[in-house]
């Protein structure tokens, strides 16, 4: 080892002695550990990419009013009044639900703790158990309408992907996911089905499963699905990140829910970052017209070297006009994992700098205008990751007034004011909560 | 298959590839954990936690060529977590060597080994972790500091104290253990 080159005889003595003390062979317990890892899934899994994504269906559209005769105006006014009364009666007799995308009011916070799932009122701080059962329940998420929850529960057979009412009643299984391999899930905008990608016989399979358990498999012959999202506002198309079969090239594609009418959005490419990160992080804008994703661009560094760095890209939903948004002024900073704000005006991104020869370093959150008019500005606290990675998850509150940030390796969750950048540590959770979307009052 | 390909395959969920990597790394991980924790059961727990976490988080490893450094960093942190968790539990000090060294060994080497073992026991886990990172796993001090989440000046200071402690312990022991007076110079 390199320390043998040192001149201090005492150090050399220590080094030699430690090497002798440590001389050993593979430990006898290794097979037990490998049996344990074989039963565990890898991250990321149960990533609901469309959490809190907004849509413009809730935004009033301008109307053009021409000149109308007085008599007609009176009749129109009467009709409007009658319609409003009927609507009020109908709404009063129905439970109000939020639009599937776009800004909504903030409901409860759903999170897992000590193997069970809890909901917490963000105003009063009152929390209640939602799913309490044997084993480990995790990855809790609300449906877009806030009425249902999904979660996973681990067993020796694999991870049971469950759906239940928001109060935890009527839990039933939607899918049994193998313990190995990647797994992705995405709620359909109408909250009636979930799109899945998980391994079946060792190969990733794309499927749609309704909340009552009916499943349909979408055959993709020449591409291997990696990530999934539904296209706003009606979820009539899927956005799939996929690897070209037999290669390490990864592209972005949209298609109908049966896999037909496939369009290439971002051409498949192979990068040194591998399948996991190439063209990753794709999300729709609120109006469904634009897709933001993790681009990889060549950036000139201070020493003149060219490095492949993460930069946010926007591309039209039909695959045209792929463009990079303004990046950070510091060329050593990466920028990726975009999340649109509920009103669609801002994009939240992760910024990070790697450190030394390991995957770790400094990470923080920044917010940029979705029109790309200027670079992102930093919000919230910086996280220096002393452990394995810079795993930082983030999401907007349904009304866009808060940002929740989870630092995975530290098991810390912060609530950040996006306008001021001030943050507070949420001492009551180590898991990034999912915020329930409810209708505005 | 080269190591980089194995890491990439393991990162995509190929557990067989991960098993090959884990098997190759396990002896060194186990030895490092034993050096830091001085307790075989705690070391086993630390290695187990390291490999479980490595398998879980491997898809997040950006550069496959950094697998070893990343794994060692996980191991050191898992070992220190174990040490903190069990701090109130009496540590079963392991005086015997982990494995008998192969081949012939001089009395001087044996003497040094025993002295260093005894001296290591007297260091706290944080100091031992730095010694193991630097002198056993071979990391330059800036990288060792980074792995421990401390500044380079703090690492230098900690290593200086550790070496001072080792030197004092070994000198003291050498004077009380018959036949080891004066220790051995390199």
Coordinates of C-alpha atoms in Angstrom, one line a residue:
Chain A
X1 CA 0.0 0.0 0.0
X2 CA 1.1 3.6 -0.5
X3 CA 1.8 4.2 3.1
X4 CA 4.8 1.9 2.8
X5 CA 6.5 4.7 1.0
X6 CA 6.5 6.8 4.1
X7 CA 9.8 7.5 5.8
X8 CA 8.6 7.3 9.4
X9 CA 9.8 3.9 10.6
X10 CA 7.1 3.9 13.2
X11 CA 4.4 4.3 10.6
X12 CA 5.8 1.6 8.5
X13 CA 5.9 -0.7 11.6
X14 CA 2.2 0.1 12.2
X15 CA 1.3 -0.6 8.6
X16 CA 3.0 -3.9 8.5
X17 CA 1.6 -5.0 11.9
X18 CA -2.0 -4.0 10.9
X19 CA -1.7 -5.9 7.6
X20 CA -0.6 -8.9 9.5
X21 CA -3.4 -8.6 12.0
X22 CA -6.0 -8.2 9.3
X23 CA -4.8 -11.0 7.1
X24 CA -8.0 -13.1 6.6
X25 CA -10.3 -14.8 4.1
X26 CA -14.0 -14.3 3.1
X27 CA -16.1 -14.5 6.3
X28 CA -18.2 -17.5 6.9
X29 CA -21.3 -15.4 7.3
X30 CA -21.1 -14.0 3.8
X31 CA -23.7 -16.4 2.3
X32 CA -26.2 -15.4 5.0
X33 CA -25.7 -11.7 4.0
X34 CA -26.1 -12.5 0.3
X35 CA -29.3 -14.4 1.0
X36 CA -30.5 -11.3 2.8
X37 CA -29.5 -8.9 0.0
X38 CA -31.2 -11.2 -2.6
X39 CA -34.5 -10.6 -0.8
X40 CA -34.2 -6.8 -0.8
X41 CA -35.0 -4.4 -3.6
X42 CA -32.7 -1.8 -4.9
X43 CA -33.4 1.9 -5.0
X44 CA -35.0 3.7 -6.6
X45 CA -38.3 2.0 -6.3
X46 CA -41.9 3.2 -6.0
X47 CA -41.0 6.5 -7.4
X48 CA -44.1 8.3 -8.2
X49 CA -42.8 10.7 -10.7
X50 CA -46.1 12.5 -11.1
X51 CA -46.6 13.4 -7.5
X52 CA -48.3 16.8 -7.3
X53 CA -47.8 17.5 -11.0
X54 CA -50.2 20.3 -12.0
X55 CA -52.4 20.7 -15.1
X56 CA -54.0 23.8 -16.5
X57 CA -57.5 22.3 -16.3
X58 CA -58.0 24.2 -13.1
X59 CA -57.0 27.5 -14.6
X60 CA -59.9 29.6 -15.8
X61 CA -59.8 30.2 -19.5
X62 CA -60.6 33.7 -20.9
X63 CA -64.0 34.0 -22.6
X64 CA -65.0 36.4 -25.3
X65 CA -68.2 38.2 -24.7
X66 CA -69.9 39.9 -27.6
X67 CA -72.7 42.5 -27.5
X68 CA -76.1 41.0 -26.7
X69 CA -79.6 42.5 -26.7
X70 CA -80.9 43.3 -23.2
X71 CA -83.7 40.7 -23.4
X72 CA -81.3 37.9 -24.3
X73 CA -79.0 39.1 -21.5
X74 CA -81.8 38.7 -19.0
X75 CA -82.6 35.2 -20.3
X76 CA -79.0 34.3 -20.2
X77 CA -78.7 35.6 -16.6
X78 CA -81.7 33.6 -15.5
X79 CA -80.3 30.5 -17.1
X80 CA -76.9 31.0 -15.5
X81 CA -78.6 31.5 -12.1
X82 CA -80.6 28.3 -12.6
X83 CA -77.5 26.4 -13.7
X84 CA -75.5 27.8 -10.7
X85 CA -78.3 26.7 -8.3
X86 CA -78.4 23.3 -9.8
X87 CA -74.6 23.0 -9.7
X88 CA -74.5 24.2 -6.1
X89 CA -77.1 21.5 -5.2
X90 CA -75.1 18.9 -7.0
X91 CA -71.8 19.9 -5.5
X92 CA -73.4 20.1 -2.1
X93 CA -74.5 16.5 -2.4
X94 CA -71.1 15.3 -3.8
X95 CA -67.7 15.1 -2.2
X96 CA -65.5 17.7 -3.8
X97 CA -62.3 16.4 -5.4
X98 CA -59.3 18.3 -6.7
X99 CA -58.5 18.4 -10.4
X100 CA -56.1 15.6 -11.2
X101 CA -53.3 18.1 -12.0
X102 CA -52.6 21.6 -11.0
X103 CA -52.7 23.5 -7.7
X104 CA -54.8 22.0 -5.0
X105 CA -55.3 22.6 -1.3
X106 CA -53.0 21.0 1.2
X107 CA -54.4 17.9 2.9
X108 CA -52.7 15.5 5.2
X109 CA -49.1 14.3 5.1
X110 CA -48.6 10.5 4.6
X111 CA -45.4 8.9 5.7
X112 CA -44.0 5.7 7.1
X113 CA -42.4 5.3 10.5
X114 CA -41.2 2.2 12.3
X115 CA -42.7 -0.1 9.6
X116 CA -46.2 1.5 9.8
X117 CA -48.0 4.3 7.9
X118 CA -49.3 7.4 9.4
X119 CA -51.2 10.6 8.3
X120 CA -50.5 13.9 9.9
X121 CA -52.5 17.1 9.8
X122 CA -49.9 19.8 8.9
X123 CA -51.9 22.5 10.7
X124 CA -52.6 20.8 14.1
X125 CA -49.8 18.3 14.1
X126 CA -52.2 15.6 15.0
X127 CA -51.2 12.3 13.5
X128 CA -53.1 9.1 13.2
X129 CA -52.2 5.5 12.2
X130 CA -53.4 4.6 8.7
X131 CA -51.8 1.2 8.1
X132 CA -50.6 -0.7 11.1
X133 CA -49.7 -4.3 10.3
X134 CA -47.1 -7.0 10.7
X135 CA -44.0 -6.5 8.6
X136 CA -42.6 -3.4 7.0
X137 CA -45.0 -1.0 5.3
X138 CA -43.3 1.7 3.2
X139 CA -43.5 3.9 0.1
X140 CA -46.8 5.5 1.1
X141 CA -48.5 7.7 -1.5
X142 CA -51.8 9.4 -2.1
X143 CA -53.7 9.1 -5.3
X144 CA -54.0 12.4 -7.3
X145 CA -57.6 12.9 -6.0
X146 CA -56.4 12.3 -2.4
X147 CA -59.0 9.6 -1.8
X148 CA -56.8 6.5 -2.0
X149 CA -53.4 5.5 -0.8
X150 CA -50.8 3.0 -2.1
X151 CA -48.0 1.5 -0.2
X152 CA -45.7 -1.5 -0.3
X153 CA -45.3 -4.2 2.3
X154 CA -42.3 -6.5 2.3
X155 CA -42.4 -10.3 2.6
X156 CA -40.2 -13.2 1.7
X157 CA -42.1 -13.5 -1.6
X158 CA -41.4 -9.9 -2.6
X159 CA -43.0 -6.5 -2.1
X160 CA -46.8 -6.5 -2.1
X161 CA -48.0 -3.3 -3.7
X162 CA -51.2 -2.4 -1.9
X163 CA -54.0 0.1 -2.4
X164 CA -56.5 1.2 0.3
X165 CA -58.9 3.9 1.1
X166 CA -57.4 7.1 2.5
X167 CA -58.3 6.0 6.0
X168 CA -56.6 2.7 5.6
X169 CA -59.7 0.6 5.2
X170 CA -60.2 -2.0 2.4
X171 CA -56.5 -2.7 1.7
X172 CA -56.0 -5.0 -1.2
X173 CA -53.0 -6.1 -3.4
X174 CA -52.5 -4.6 -6.8
X175 CA -49.2 -6.4 -7.6
X176 CA -46.5 -8.6 -6.2
X177 CA -43.2 -7.2 -7.1
X178 CA -40.0 -9.3 -7.0
X179 CA -37.5 -8.3 -4.4
X180 CA -34.8 -7.7 -7.0
X181 CA -34.7 -5.3 -9.9
X182 CA -36.0 -1.8 -10.3
X183 CA -39.6 -1.0 -9.8
X184 CA -41.5 2.1 -10.8
X185 CA -45.1 3.1 -10.2
X186 CA -47.2 6.1 -11.4
X187 CA -50.8 7.0 -10.6
X188 CA -53.1 7.6 -13.6
X189 CA -54.6 11.1 -13.4
X190 CA -58.1 9.8 -12.9
X191 CA -56.9 7.8 -9.8
X192 CA -58.4 4.7 -11.2
X193 CA -55.3 2.8 -12.1
X194 CA -51.5 2.6 -11.6
X195 CA -48.9 2.1 -14.2
X196 CA -46.1 -0.3 -13.2
X197 CA -42.6 -1.3 -14.4
X198 CA -41.1 -4.2 -12.6
X199 CA -39.3 -7.4 -13.4
X200 CA -41.2 -10.5 -14.5
X201 CA -38.9 -13.5 -14.9
X202 CA -35.9 -11.1 -14.8
X203 CA -37.2 -8.7 -17.5
X204 CA -38.8 -5.3 -16.9
X205 CA -42.5 -5.4 -17.8
X206 CA -44.8 -2.4 -18.3
X207 CA -48.4 -2.9 -17.1
X208 CA -51.5 -1.0 -16.1
X209 CA -53.5 -2.2 -13.1
X210 CA -56.9 -0.8 -12.1
X211 CA -57.5 -0.2 -8.5
X212 CA -59.9 -3.1 -8.5
X213 CA -57.1 -5.4 -9.6
X214 CA -57.6 -5.8 -13.4
X215 CA -54.2 -5.8 -15.1
X216 CA -53.1 -5.3 -18.7
X217 CA -49.6 -5.9 -19.9
X218 CA -48.2 -3.5 -22.5
X219 CA -45.8 -5.4 -24.8
X220 CA -42.7 -3.5 -25.9
X221 CA -40.7 -5.7 -28.2
X222 CA -37.6 -3.7 -29.0
X223 CA -37.3 -1.4 -25.9
X224 CA -36.9 -2.2 -22.2
X225 CA -39.0 0.1 -20.0
X226 CA -37.2 1.9 -17.1
X227 CA -39.5 4.8 -16.0
X228 CA -43.1 5.7 -16.5
X229 CA -45.3 8.8 -16.3
X230 CA -48.8 9.7 -17.6
X231 CA -49.3 12.6 -19.9
X232 CA -51.5 15.4 -18.6
X233 CA -54.3 16.4 -18.5
X234 CA -56.2 13.2 -19.2
X235 CA -53.5 10.6 -19.0
X236 CA -54.3 9.3 -22.5
X237 CA -50.6 8.7 -23.3
X238 CA -47.6 7.3 -21.4
X239 CA -44.1 8.8 -21.2
X240 CA -41.6 5.9 -21.0
X241 CA -37.9 6.1 -20.5
X242 CA -36.6 2.9 -22.1
X243 CA -33.4 1.2 -23.0
X244 CA -33.0 -0.1 -26.6
X245 CA -33.0 -3.9 -26.3
X246 CA -29.5 -5.3 -26.6
X247 CA -27.8 -2.0 -26.0
X248 CA -27.0 0.6 -23.4
X249 CA -28.8 3.3 -25.3
X250 CA -31.6 5.0 -23.5
X251 CA -34.4 7.2 -25.0
X252 CA -37.7 8.9 -24.2
X253 CA -40.9 7.8 -25.9
X254 CA -44.6 8.5 -25.7
X255 CA -47.3 6.0 -26.6
X256 CA -50.9 5.3 -26.2
X257 CA -52.0 3.2 -23.2
X258 CA -51.9 0.0 -25.2
X259 CA -48.3 0.7 -26.5
X260 CA -49.4 1.8 -30.0
X261 CA -48.6 5.0 -31.7
X262 CA -45.1 5.2 -30.2
X263 CA -43.2 8.5 -30.8
X264 CA -39.6 9.1 -30.0
X265 CA -39.3 12.2 -27.9
X266 CA -35.5 12.1 -27.1
X267 CA -33.3 9.9 -29.3
X268 CA -31.7 7.0 -27.5
X269 CA -28.1 7.6 -26.6
X270 CA -25.4 5.9 -24.5
X271 CA -23.4 7.9 -22.0
X272 CA -20.7 7.3 -19.5
X273 CA -23.3 7.8 -16.8
X274 CA -25.0 4.5 -17.7
X275 CA -28.5 3.4 -18.2
X276 CA -29.5 4.6 -14.7
X277 CA -29.0 8.3 -15.5
X278 CA -29.1 8.8 -19.2
X279 CA -32.1 10.8 -20.3
X280 CA -33.5 10.3 -16.7
X281 CA -35.8 12.3 -14.6
X282 CA -38.4 13.1 -17.3
X283 CA -41.6 14.9 -16.1
X284 CA -44.4 16.6 -17.9
X285 CA -45.2 20.3 -17.6
X286 CA -48.7 21.1 -16.1
X287 CA -50.2 21.6 -19.5
X288 CA -48.7 18.4 -20.9
X289 CA -47.0 20.3 -23.7
X290 CA -43.4 20.2 -22.4
X291 CA -41.2 17.6 -20.9
X292 CA -38.3 18.4 -18.6
X293 CA -35.5 15.9 -18.1
X294 CA -31.9 15.3 -17.0
X295 CA -29.8 16.3 -20.0
X296 CA -26.1 15.5 -20.1
X297 CA -24.1 18.2 -21.8
X298 CA -20.4 18.8 -22.4
X299 CA -19.3 21.7 -20.1
X300 CA -15.9 23.4 -20.2
X301 CA -14.3 23.4 -16.8
X302 CA -11.9 26.1 -15.3
X303 CA -8.9 24.0 -16.3
X304 CA -10.1 23.7 -19.8
X305 CA -11.1 20.1 -19.6
X306 CA -14.5 19.1 -21.0
X307 CA -16.8 17.3 -18.6
X308 CA -20.2 15.7 -19.2
X309 CA -22.5 17.5 -16.7
X310 CA -26.2 17.2 -15.8
X311 CA -28.2 20.1 -17.2
X312 CA -32.0 20.5 -17.3
X313 CA -33.5 20.1 -20.8
X314 CA -36.9 21.0 -22.1
X315 CA -38.4 19.3 -25.1
X316 CA -41.9 19.7 -26.6
X317 CA -44.2 16.8 -26.0
X318 CA -44.1 15.9 -29.7
X319 CA -40.2 15.6 -29.5
X320 CA -39.5 18.9 -31.2
X321 CA -37.3 21.8 -29.9
X322 CA -35.1 20.0 -27.4
X323 CA -33.2 22.8 -25.6
X324 CA -31.0 23.2 -22.5
X325 CA -32.1 25.6 -19.8
X326 CA -29.6 28.1 -18.5
X327 CA -27.2 26.2 -16.2
X328 CA -25.4 27.3 -13.1
X329 CA -22.6 29.8 -13.3
X330 CA -20.2 27.3 -11.6
X331 CA -19.3 24.8 -14.3
X332 CA -18.5 22.1 -11.6
X333 CA -22.2 22.1 -10.4
X334 CA -24.5 19.5 -11.8
X335 CA -28.2 20.2 -12.1
X336 CA -30.9 17.5 -12.5
X337 CA -34.2 15.9 -11.3
X338 CA -36.7 18.6 -12.3
X339 CA -40.1 19.0 -10.6
X340 CA -42.6 21.5 -11.9
X341 CA -44.4 23.7 -9.4
X342 CA -48.2 23.1 -9.2
X343 CA -48.9 26.2 -11.1
X344 CA -46.3 25.3 -13.7
X345 CA -44.3 28.5 -13.5
X346 CA -41.2 27.1 -11.7
X347 CA -39.0 24.1 -11.9
X348 CA -37.3 22.7 -8.8
X349 CA -34.0 21.1 -9.4
X350 CA -31.3 19.4 -7.5
X351 CA -27.8 20.9 -7.7
X352 CA -24.8 19.0 -6.5
X353 CA -21.0 18.8 -6.6
X354 CA -19.2 15.5 -6.3
X355 CA -16.3 15.3 -4.1
X356 CA -13.1 13.3 -4.2
X357 CA -13.2 9.8 -5.7
X358 CA -16.5 8.7 -4.2
X359 CA -20.2 9.5 -5.1
X360 CA -20.9 12.0 -2.4
X361 CA -20.5 15.7 -1.8
X362 CA -22.6 18.8 -1.5
X363 CA -26.2 19.0 -2.6
X364 CA -28.9 21.6 -2.5
X365 CA -32.1 22.7 -4.1
X366 CA -32.7 25.5 -6.6
X367 CA -35.7 26.9 -8.4
X368 CA -35.7 28.2 -12.0
X369 CA -38.4 29.8 -14.1
X370 CA -40.0 27.2 -16.3
X371 CA -39.7 29.5 -19.3
X372 CA -35.9 29.3 -19.0
X373 CA -35.5 33.1 -18.8
X374 CA -32.8 32.9 -16.2
X375 CA -30.7 30.3 -14.3
X376 CA -32.0 28.8 -11.1
X377 CA -31.6 30.4 -7.7
X378 CA -30.7 28.4 -4.6
X379 CA -33.4 27.8 -2.1
X380 CA -33.1 26.1 1.3
X381 CA -30.1 24.6 3.0
X382 CA -27.1 22.9 1.6
X383 CA -26.4 19.3 2.5
X384 CA -22.9 18.0 2.7
X385 CA -23.3 14.3 2.5
X386 CA -20.7 12.5 4.6
X387 CA -21.9 9.0 3.7
X388 CA -22.8 7.2 0.6
X389 CA -24.5 9.5 -1.8
X390 CA -26.3 12.8 -2.3
X391 CA -29.8 11.2 -2.3
X392 CA -32.1 14.1 -2.0
X393 CA -35.8 13.8 -2.7
X394 CA -38.1 16.8 -3.1
X395 CA -41.6 17.8 -3.8
X396 CA -44.0 20.7 -3.8
X397 CA -47.0 21.1 -1.5
X398 CA -50.2 20.9 -3.5
X399 CA -50.7 24.6 -3.2
X400 CA -47.1 25.4 -4.1
X401 CA -46.4 27.3 -0.8
X402 CA -43.9 24.8 0.6
X403 CA -41.2 22.4 -0.6
X404 CA -40.3 19.2 1.2
X405 CA -36.8 18.0 1.0
X406 CA -35.5 14.6 2.3
X407 CA -31.8 13.9 2.6
X408 CA -31.8 10.2 2.3
X409 CA -28.5 9.3 3.9
X410 CA -29.1 11.6 6.9
X411 CA -32.7 10.6 7.2
X412 CA -33.7 14.2 7.6
X413 CA -36.7 16.0 6.1
X414 CA -37.0 19.8 5.8
X415 CA -39.9 22.0 4.9
X416 CA -38.7 25.0 2.8
X417 CA -40.4 28.2 1.9
X418 CA -39.7 28.6 -1.8
X419 CA -40.0 32.4 -1.8
X420 CA -37.6 33.1 1.1
X421 CA -35.6 29.9 1.2
X422 CA -36.0 29.6 4.9
X423 CA -36.3 26.0 6.1
X424 CA -37.3 24.0 9.2
X425 CA -36.3 20.4 10.1
X426 CA -39.4 18.2 10.5
X427 CA -38.3 16.3 13.6
X428 CA -41.4 13.9 13.4
X429 CA -40.4 12.1 10.2
X430 CA -37.4 10.5 8.6
X431 CA -39.4 9.6 5.5
X432 CA -40.4 12.1 2.8
X433 CA -44.1 12.5 3.3
X434 CA -46.6 12.5 0.4
X435 CA -48.9 15.5 0.6
X436 CA -52.6 14.8 0.0
X437 CA -54.3 16.9 -2.7
X438 CA -57.7 18.1 -1.7
X439 CA -60.2 20.5 -3.3
X440 CA -59.9 24.2 -2.5
X441 CA -62.7 25.4 -0.2
Chain B
X1 CA -16.0 -10.0 -16.9
X2 CA -14.2 -6.8 -15.6
X3 CA -15.1 -5.2 -12.4
X4 CA -16.7 -2.1 -14.0
X5 CA -19.1 -4.4 -15.9
X6 CA -19.9 -6.3 -12.8
X7 CA -20.7 -3.1 -10.9
X8 CA -22.9 -1.9 -13.8
X9 CA -24.8 -5.2 -13.9
X10 CA -25.2 -5.2 -10.1
X11 CA -26.5 -1.7 -10.3
X12 CA -29.2 -2.8 -12.7
X13 CA -30.3 -5.5 -10.3
X14 CA -28.1 -8.5 -11.2
X15 CA -27.7 -10.1 -7.8
X16 CA -25.2 -12.7 -9.1
X17 CA -22.9 -9.9 -10.2
X18 CA -23.3 -8.3 -6.8
X19 CA -22.4 -11.6 -5.1
X20 CA -19.2 -11.8 -7.1
X21 CA -18.3 -8.2 -6.0
X22 CA -19.3 -8.8 -2.4
X23 CA -17.3 -12.1 -2.2
X24 CA -14.2 -10.4 -3.6
X25 CA -14.5 -7.5 -1.1
X26 CA -15.7 -9.3 2.0
X27 CA -12.4 -10.4 3.4
X28 CA -11.1 -6.8 3.4
X29 CA -14.4 -5.5 4.7
X30 CA -14.5 -8.0 7.5
X31 CA -10.9 -7.3 8.5
X32 CA -11.4 -3.5 8.4
X33 CA -14.5 -3.8 10.5
X34 CA -12.7 -6.0 13.1
X35 CA -9.9 -3.6 13.3
X36 CA -12.2 -0.7 13.9
X37 CA -14.6 -2.4 16.3
X38 CA -12.4 -5.0 17.9
X39 CA -15.4 -7.3 18.3
X40 CA -16.2 -10.1 15.7
X41 CA -20.0 -9.9 16.3
X42 CA -20.1 -6.1 15.9
X43 CA -17.9 -6.4 12.8
X44 CA -20.2 -9.0 11.3
X45 CA -23.2 -6.6 11.9
X46 CA -21.2 -3.7 10.3
X47 CA -20.3 -5.8 7.2
X48 CA -23.9 -7.0 6.9
X49 CA -25.3 -3.5 7.1
X50 CA -22.6 -2.3 4.6
X51 CA -23.5 -5.0 2.0
X52 CA -27.2 -4.6 2.4
X53 CA -26.9 -0.8 1.9
X54 CA -24.5 -1.3 -0.9
X55 CA -27.0 -3.5 -2.7
X56 CA -29.8 -1.2 -2.1
X57 CA -28.0 2.0 -3.1
X58 CA -25.9 0.6 -5.9
X59 CA -28.1 2.1 -8.6
X60 CA -27.2 5.5 -7.2
X61 CA -23.4 5.0 -7.7
X62 CA -22.6 7.3 -10.5
X63 CA -19.1 6.0 -11.4
X64 CA -18.7 2.2 -11.3
X65 CA -14.9 2.8 -11.0
X66 CA -15.5 4.3 -7.6
X67 CA -17.1 1.2 -6.2
X68 CA -14.3 0.2 -3.8
X69 CA -14.0 3.6 -2.4
X70 CA -17.7 3.9 -2.0
X71 CA -18.0 0.5 -0.3
X72 CA -15.2 1.3 2.1
X73 CA -16.8 4.5 3.0
X74 CA -20.1 2.6 3.7
X75 CA -18.1 0.2 5.9
X76 CA -16.4 2.8 8.0
X77 CA -19.7 4.6 8.6
X78 CA -21.5 1.3 9.4
X79 CA -18.7 0.4 11.8
X80 CA -18.9 3.8 13.6
X81 CA -22.7 3.4 13.7
X82 CA -22.3 0.0 15.4
X83 CA -19.7 1.4 17.8
X84 CA -22.1 4.3 18.8
X85 CA -25.0 2.0 19.1
X86 CA -23.2 -0.5 21.3
X87 CA -21.2 2.0 23.2
X88 CA -22.8 1.1 26.5
X89 CA -22.3 -2.6 25.9
X90 CA -19.0 -4.0 27.2
X91 CA -16.8 -4.8 24.2
X92 CA -15.4 -8.2 24.0
X93 CA -11.9 -7.4 23.2
X94 CA -10.4 -9.8 20.7
X95 CA -6.8 -10.2 21.5
X96 CA -6.2 -13.2 19.3
X97 CA -5.3 -12.5 15.7
X98 CA -8.1 -12.6 13.2
X99 CA -6.3 -15.2 11.2
X100 CA -3.0 -16.7 11.7
X101 CA -0.6 -15.2 9.2
X102 CA 0.7 -17.6 6.6
X103 CA 4.3 -18.6 6.3
X104 CA 7.1 -18.0 8.6
X105 CA 7.0 -15.1 11.0
X106 CA 9.8 -13.7 13.0
X107 CA 9.6 -13.0 16.7
X108 CA 9.9 -9.4 15.9
X109 CA 6.9 -9.4 13.7
X110 CA 4.8 -11.3 16.3
X111 CA 5.9 -8.9 18.9
X112 CA 5.0 -5.9 16.9
X113 CA 1.6 -7.4 15.9
X114 CA 0.8 -8.0 19.6
X115 CA 1.9 -4.6 20.6
X116 CA -0.1 -2.9 17.8
X117 CA -3.2 -5.0 18.7
X118 CA -3.0 -4.0 22.3
X119 CA -2.5 -0.4 21.4
X120 CA -5.4 -0.3 18.9
X121 CA -7.7 -1.5 21.6
X122 CA -7.0 1.6 23.6
X123 CA -7.9 3.9 20.8
X124 CA -11.6 5.0 20.5
X125 CA -13.4 3.8 17.3
X126 CA -13.2 7.1 15.6
X127 CA -9.4 7.1 15.9
X128 CA -9.2 3.5 14.9
X129 CA -11.4 4.2 11.8
X130 CA -9.0 6.8 10.7
X131 CA -6.0 4.6 11.3
X132 CA -7.7 1.8 9.3
X133 CA -8.7 4.0 6.4
X134 CA -5.2 5.5 6.1
X135 CA -2.9 2.6 7.1
X136 CA -4.9 -0.5 6.1
X137 CA -7.2 0.6 3.3
X138 CA -4.5 2.9 2.0
X139 CA -6.5 6.1 1.5
X140 CA -4.7 9.4 1.4
X141 CA -5.5 11.6 4.4
X142 CA -7.8 14.0 2.5
X143 CA -9.9 11.1 1.2
X144 CA -9.9 9.5 4.7
X145 CA -11.1 12.8 6.1
X146 CA -13.8 13.0 3.5
X147 CA -15.0 9.4 4.3
X148 CA -15.3 10.3 8.0
X149 CA -17.0 13.6 7.3
X150 CA -14.3 15.7 9.0
X151 CA -12.1 18.4 7.8
X152 CA -8.5 17.7 6.7
X153 CA -7.0 19.6 9.7
X154 CA -9.3 17.6 12.0
X155 CA -8.1 14.4 10.4
X156 CA -4.5 15.4 10.7
X157 CA -5.0 16.3 14.3
X158 CA -6.9 13.0 15.0
X159 CA -4.3 10.9 13.2
X160 CA -1.5 12.7 15.2
X161 CA -3.3 11.9 18.4
X162 CA -3.9 8.3 17.3
X163 CA -0.3 7.8 16.4
X164 CA 0.8 9.4 19.7
X165 CA -1.5 7.0 21.5
X166 CA -0.3 4.0 19.7
X167 CA 3.3 5.0 20.3
X168 CA 2.8 5.5 24.0
X169 CA 0.8 2.3 24.4
X170 CA 3.3 0.3 22.5
X171 CA 6.2 1.7 24.5
X172 CA 4.5 1.1 27.8
X173 CA 3.5 -2.5 26.8
X174 CA 7.0 -3.2 25.5
X175 CA 8.3 -2.5 28.9
X176 CA 5.9 -4.7 30.8
X177 CA 5.7 -7.7 28.5
X178 CA 8.7 -10.0 29.1
X179 CA 10.9 -10.3 26.1
X180 CA 9.5 -7.3 24.3
X181 CA 11.6 -4.6 25.9
X182 CA 12.3 -1.8 23.5
X183 CA 10.0 -3.2 20.9
X184 CA 11.4 -3.4 17.4
X185 CA 12.5 -0.8 15.1
X186 CA 11.8 -1.0 11.4

